[in-house]
Structures are given as structure tokens and as C-alpha cells.
């Protein structure tokens, strides 16, 4: 299936009016599809798999901002640290430390989002509120100079229940508001990444500042 450029322009108009940014999720899709959207002006792309991301990075224009949105293993951080723009799926202090180390080795500061578990499905990754609180408490910006925690990310349940999806996003937004300015550790959250093809409208109504859309733009996977 071809890239849906008309829908891309339409979504862009819709969300820009609300100051929401768009990450085009290109996992499993060929580089030519990414290039096609890039030529329409899209610069932010999201990928879930390290190997796929490094291959696409090598092949595609260097001003693309790559978002890592899959589950990230600590032993793979080094492969993406030289170029990744935003790691959206940080779910442990151990991972933060590893990102900091490789960011330092690459002489970079890497922006990160903390992934929060908001869905009812057991299988999804992410922190609960208690773990989020602990990470924010333990985060020491004076020793982790090469990390910038700039926001939160979450995925709602894969269900057809708008009320439930809405309440999950509202909950994530409440955490975002609560931890927005954590003066203690110099943390200042400005990005709330929530909303995908099926639920981005609900997510925006519930306060999203960044949506991650794949299948609507690139076709079903
Ligand atoms: C695949 C994926 C998306 C995009 O999903 P679509 O339903 O195709 O829009 C967004 N966020 C994450 C974390 C994903 O893994």
C-alpha cells in the first residue's frame, strides 16, 4: 500500500492547530516510504527495532529526527546513541544510566521520555506511578549530565472502549501535570507522547502534545 499523503496533510493541519507534533511511525515499512513522507516535509519518524533503525539511519537523509519507541535493551543502547533524537521508552534507572554513558561517549545529550504503563494489558512495558516517582527521586542531573528527561509516553489499551481509553490518557495527563516541574532534580517535562492511529483524537482531547501515527500514514502492517 502506498503512503497516504492526503491523509498526512489533513492530520498535520488538524494537529498543528492544537500545537501537537507528529511522529510518523515507520516500523516494518521500507525506506522509500519514509523518503516519500520526508519529501512532504515530515522530519520526525519513529522506529521500534534497533537493527531496522540503524539500517534506515544509514540509508536516509541525516536531518531526520529518529524516535526510538520500542522496548530498548540496555545492551543495544550503544548502537543508537550516536544519532537517536528522542528515546521514548525509558522504563528503568538502569537504562537511563546506560543511555547517559553512551551519550557521554558520543559527546551528546540525549532527550528521553519515561514510559508509563497505563493500559490494562499485562504485557505492555512501562512504569507505574510508584516507579515513576522513584526514578524522578533518584535521577541526579549532576551525575547524569548527558540525559534530558523531557516528558512522558504511554499507550492505551487496544480495545474498542472509548471511555476506557479516555480515562487511561486522562490518568497519564494527571501524572504529567503532577511531575511537570520537579524542582528538586531539575526535571522539567514538556512532552506528553500519547495517541496512535486509532486513538489520537481522544489523546489530543486529553492533553497529548505528541502523537505517534503509523498505519494511517503508511498502511496496515
Ligand atoms: C506501532 C506503534 C505506534 C503506531 O501505531 P499505529 O496504530 O500504526 O498508528 C505508536 N506507538 C508505538 C509505541 C508503537 O509501537
Short mmCIF file of C-alpha atoms and ligand atoms in Angstrom, two decimals:
data_model
loop_
_atom_site.label_atom_id
_atom_site.label_comp_id
_atom_site.label_asym_id
_atom_site.label_seq_id
_atom_site.Cartn_x
_atom_site.Cartn_y
_atom_site.Cartn_z
CA UNK A 1 0.00 0.00 0.00
CA UNK A 2 1.24 3.48 -0.86
CA UNK A 3 1.87 6.25 1.59
CA UNK A 4 -1.30 8.25 2.20
CA UNK A 5 -0.07 11.80 1.58
CA UNK A 6 -3.50 13.39 1.56
CA UNK A 7 -4.33 11.98 4.94
CA UNK A 8 -0.88 13.09 6.14
CA UNK A 9 -1.61 16.72 5.18
CA UNK A 10 -5.03 16.50 6.74
CA UNK A 11 -3.76 15.10 10.05
CA UNK A 12 -0.96 17.65 10.08
CA UNK A 13 -3.39 20.55 9.71
CA UNK A 14 -5.63 19.11 12.38
CA UNK A 15 -2.93 18.63 14.99
CA UNK A 16 -0.79 21.69 14.24
CA UNK A 17 -3.77 23.88 15.08
CA UNK A 18 -3.61 22.29 18.53
CA UNK A 19 0.18 22.58 18.89
CA UNK A 20 0.60 18.83 18.76
CA UNK A 21 3.59 17.33 16.96
CA UNK A 22 3.57 14.24 14.77
CA UNK A 23 5.90 11.28 14.85
CA UNK A 24 5.37 9.14 11.75
CA UNK A 25 5.79 5.54 12.86
CA UNK A 26 7.58 3.71 10.07
CA UNK A 27 8.41 0.34 11.61
CA UNK A 28 8.47 -2.55 9.11
CA UNK A 29 7.97 -0.08 6.23
CA UNK A 30 10.62 0.40 3.53
CA UNK A 31 12.98 3.38 3.37
CA UNK A 32 11.28 4.59 0.18
CA UNK A 33 8.02 5.11 2.09
CA UNK A 34 9.85 7.20 4.67
CA UNK A 35 11.51 9.22 1.93
CA UNK A 36 8.16 9.83 0.33
CA UNK A 37 6.80 11.40 3.53
CA UNK A 38 10.10 13.18 4.16
CA UNK A 39 9.65 14.94 0.82
CA UNK A 40 6.32 16.25 2.10
CA UNK A 41 8.24 17.88 4.94
CA UNK A 42 7.98 15.23 7.66
CA UNK A 43 11.16 15.08 9.77
CA UNK A 44 10.18 13.01 12.81
CA UNK A 45 10.00 9.25 12.38
CA UNK A 46 9.54 6.51 14.96
CA UNK A 47 11.04 3.04 14.90
CA UNK A 48 10.68 0.05 17.24
CA UNK A 49 13.62 -2.18 16.37
CA UNK A 50 17.29 -1.27 16.77
CA UNK A 51 18.61 -3.15 13.75
CA UNK A 52 15.94 -1.71 11.48
CA UNK A 53 16.57 1.78 12.83
CA UNK A 54 20.32 1.70 12.24
CA UNK A 55 19.85 0.42 8.70
CA UNK A 56 17.35 3.16 7.90
CA UNK A 57 19.51 5.80 9.55
CA UNK A 58 22.42 4.80 7.31
CA UNK A 59 20.31 4.98 4.19
CA UNK A 60 18.14 8.05 4.72
CA UNK A 61 18.74 11.84 4.97
CA UNK A 62 20.70 12.87 8.03
CA UNK A 63 18.32 15.60 9.14
CA UNK A 64 15.63 13.08 10.01
CA UNK A 65 14.89 13.07 13.74
CA UNK A 66 14.67 9.43 14.78
CA UNK A 67 12.48 8.49 17.72
CA UNK A 68 13.00 5.16 19.38
CA UNK A 69 9.59 3.87 20.51
CA UNK A 70 10.14 0.13 21.00
CA UNK A 71 11.36 -1.76 24.03
CA UNK A 72 15.05 -0.92 24.43
CA UNK A 73 17.53 -3.42 25.83
CA UNK A 74 20.48 -1.93 27.66
CA UNK A 75 22.99 -3.82 25.51
CA UNK A 76 21.62 -2.16 22.36
CA UNK A 77 21.79 1.45 23.50
CA UNK A 78 25.27 1.90 22.07
CA UNK A 79 24.04 1.31 18.52
CA UNK A 80 21.55 4.16 18.51
CA UNK A 81 23.29 6.58 20.89
CA UNK A 82 25.31 8.27 18.11
CA UNK A 83 22.24 9.65 16.34
CA UNK A 84 18.89 8.98 18.06
CA UNK A 85 16.87 12.13 18.67
CA UNK A 86 14.39 11.03 21.34
CA UNK A 87 14.18 7.75 23.24
CA UNK A 88 10.52 7.49 24.22
CA UNK A 89 10.57 4.21 26.09
CA UNK A 90 12.78 4.57 29.15
CA UNK A 91 11.44 2.36 31.91
CA UNK A 92 14.29 1.91 34.38
CA UNK A 93 17.12 3.77 36.08
CA UNK A 94 19.48 1.12 34.73
CA UNK A 95 18.50 2.03 31.18
CA UNK A 96 18.87 5.75 31.92
CA UNK A 97 22.39 5.15 33.22
CA UNK A 98 23.30 3.20 30.10
CA UNK A 99 21.91 5.92 27.83
CA UNK A 100 23.84 8.53 29.80
CA UNK A 101 27.06 6.56 29.42
CA UNK A 102 26.75 6.17 25.66
CA UNK A 103 25.52 9.72 25.18
CA UNK A 104 28.64 10.84 27.01
CA UNK A 105 30.86 8.62 24.84
CA UNK A 106 29.31 10.25 21.79
CA UNK A 107 29.60 13.72 23.24
CA UNK A 108 25.84 14.18 23.08
CA UNK A 109 22.90 14.96 25.31
CA UNK A 110 20.05 12.57 24.58
CA UNK A 111 16.43 13.51 25.21
CA UNK A 112 14.33 10.82 26.86
CA UNK A 113 10.71 10.18 27.78
CA UNK A 114 9.72 7.92 30.65
CA UNK A 115 7.27 5.26 29.50
CA UNK A 116 4.28 4.82 31.78
CA UNK A 117 2.13 1.71 31.88
CA UNK A 118 -1.46 2.91 31.51
CA UNK A 119 -3.13 0.03 29.64
CA UNK A 120 -4.96 -2.84 31.25
CA UNK A 121 -2.97 -5.40 29.26
CA UNK A 122 -0.27 -7.03 31.37
CA UNK A 123 2.16 -7.35 28.51
CA UNK A 124 2.87 -3.69 27.89
CA UNK A 125 6.06 -2.21 29.20
CA UNK A 126 6.29 0.86 31.35
CA UNK A 127 6.45 2.26 34.85
CA UNK A 128 3.66 2.54 37.36
CA UNK A 129 3.30 5.73 39.38
CA UNK A 130 5.36 4.45 42.25
CA UNK A 131 8.24 3.51 39.95
CA UNK A 132 7.96 6.83 38.14
CA UNK A 133 8.17 8.62 41.45
CA UNK A 134 11.23 6.61 42.42
CA UNK A 135 13.05 7.37 39.16
CA UNK A 136 12.34 11.08 39.47
CA UNK A 137 13.53 10.98 43.09
CA UNK A 138 16.69 9.08 42.21
CA UNK A 139 17.53 10.90 39.00
CA UNK A 140 20.57 13.03 39.60
CA UNK A 141 21.10 15.56 36.85
CA UNK A 142 24.54 16.39 38.21
CA UNK A 143 25.83 12.88 37.53
CA UNK A 144 23.63 12.19 34.50
CA UNK A 145 24.67 15.23 32.53
CA UNK A 146 24.11 13.62 29.15
CA UNK A 147 20.43 12.86 29.68
CA UNK A 148 17.48 15.19 29.38
CA UNK A 149 14.20 13.80 30.68
CA UNK A 150 11.68 15.89 28.77
CA UNK A 151 8.37 14.08 29.19
CA UNK A 152 6.19 11.01 29.48
CA UNK A 153 4.92 8.46 26.98
CA UNK A 154 2.15 5.89 27.18
CA UNK A 155 -0.01 3.52 25.16
CA UNK A 156 -3.69 2.98 25.89
CA UNK A 157 -5.33 -0.44 25.87
CA UNK A 158 -6.00 -1.99 22.46
CA UNK A 159 -9.74 -2.05 22.89
CA UNK A 160 -12.81 -0.50 21.39
CA UNK A 161 -13.94 1.25 24.54
CA UNK A 162 -13.58 5.00 24.14
CA UNK A 163 -14.40 5.70 27.77
CA UNK A 164 -11.66 3.44 29.00
CA UNK A 165 -9.09 4.74 26.53
CA UNK A 166 -10.01 8.29 27.52
CA UNK A 167 -9.61 7.54 31.21
CA UNK A 168 -6.18 5.97 30.61
CA UNK A 169 -5.00 9.07 28.74
CA UNK A 170 -6.51 11.34 31.40
CA UNK A 171 -4.61 9.40 34.04
CA UNK A 172 -1.33 9.83 32.14
CA UNK A 173 -2.02 13.53 31.79
CA UNK A 174 -2.60 13.78 35.53
CA UNK A 175 0.85 12.25 36.17
CA UNK A 176 2.33 14.64 33.60
CA UNK A 177 0.84 17.63 35.44
CA UNK A 178 1.94 16.31 38.79
CA UNK A 179 5.58 15.84 37.78
CA UNK A 180 5.82 18.67 35.27
CA UNK A 181 8.13 20.70 37.42
CA UNK A 182 10.16 18.61 39.76
CA UNK A 183 12.37 21.40 41.01
CA UNK A 184 14.39 19.07 43.13
CA UNK A 185 16.13 17.30 40.28
CA UNK A 186 15.97 19.97 37.62
CA UNK A 187 13.39 17.98 35.73
CA UNK A 188 11.03 19.91 33.54
CA UNK A 189 8.58 17.86 31.50
CA UNK A 190 7.19 19.43 28.34
CA UNK A 191 6.33 16.46 26.12
CA UNK A 192 3.34 14.18 26.61
CA UNK A 193 3.53 11.50 23.93
CA UNK A 194 0.24 9.66 23.60
CA UNK A 195 -2.11 8.73 20.79
CA UNK A 196 -1.78 6.36 17.81
CA UNK A 197 -3.78 5.79 14.60
CA UNK A 198 -6.88 4.56 16.38
CA UNK A 199 -6.96 6.89 19.35
CA UNK A 200 -5.02 10.05 18.58
CA UNK A 201 -8.12 12.26 18.62
CA UNK A 202 -9.01 11.12 22.11
CA UNK A 203 -5.38 11.52 23.20
CA UNK A 204 -5.28 15.13 21.96
CA UNK A 205 -8.52 15.93 23.77
CA UNK A 206 -6.87 14.55 26.91
CA UNK A 207 -3.77 16.72 26.61
CA UNK A 208 -1.33 14.97 24.28
CA UNK A 209 1.45 17.15 22.84
CA UNK A 210 2.88 14.46 20.53
CA UNK A 211 1.10 11.72 18.61
CA UNK A 212 2.73 8.64 17.09
CA UNK A 213 0.90 7.56 13.96
CA UNK A 214 1.83 4.61 11.77
CA UNK A 215 -0.82 2.64 9.92
CA UNK A 216 -2.97 5.63 8.95
CA UNK A 217 0.00 7.07 7.04
CA UNK A 218 1.85 4.00 5.82
CA UNK A 219 -0.94 1.44 5.60
CA UNK A 220 -1.57 -1.62 7.73
CA UNK A 221 1.42 -3.64 8.84
C1 LIG B 1 3.50 0.83 16.28
C2 LIG B 1 3.43 1.91 17.30
C3 LIG B 1 2.73 3.10 17.06
C4 LIG B 1 1.90 3.37 15.81
O1 LIG B 1 0.79 2.54 15.78
P1 LIG B 1 -0.35 2.72 14.65
O2 LIG B 1 -1.53 2.04 15.26
O3 LIG B 1 0.15 2.04 13.44
O4 LIG B 1 -0.56 4.15 14.46
C5 LIG B 1 2.77 4.09 18.02
N1 LIG B 1 3.45 3.94 19.17
C6 LIG B 1 4.13 2.80 19.44
C7 LIG B 1 4.87 2.70 20.73
C8 LIG B 1 4.13 1.75 18.53
O5 LIG B 1 4.79 0.63 18.82
#
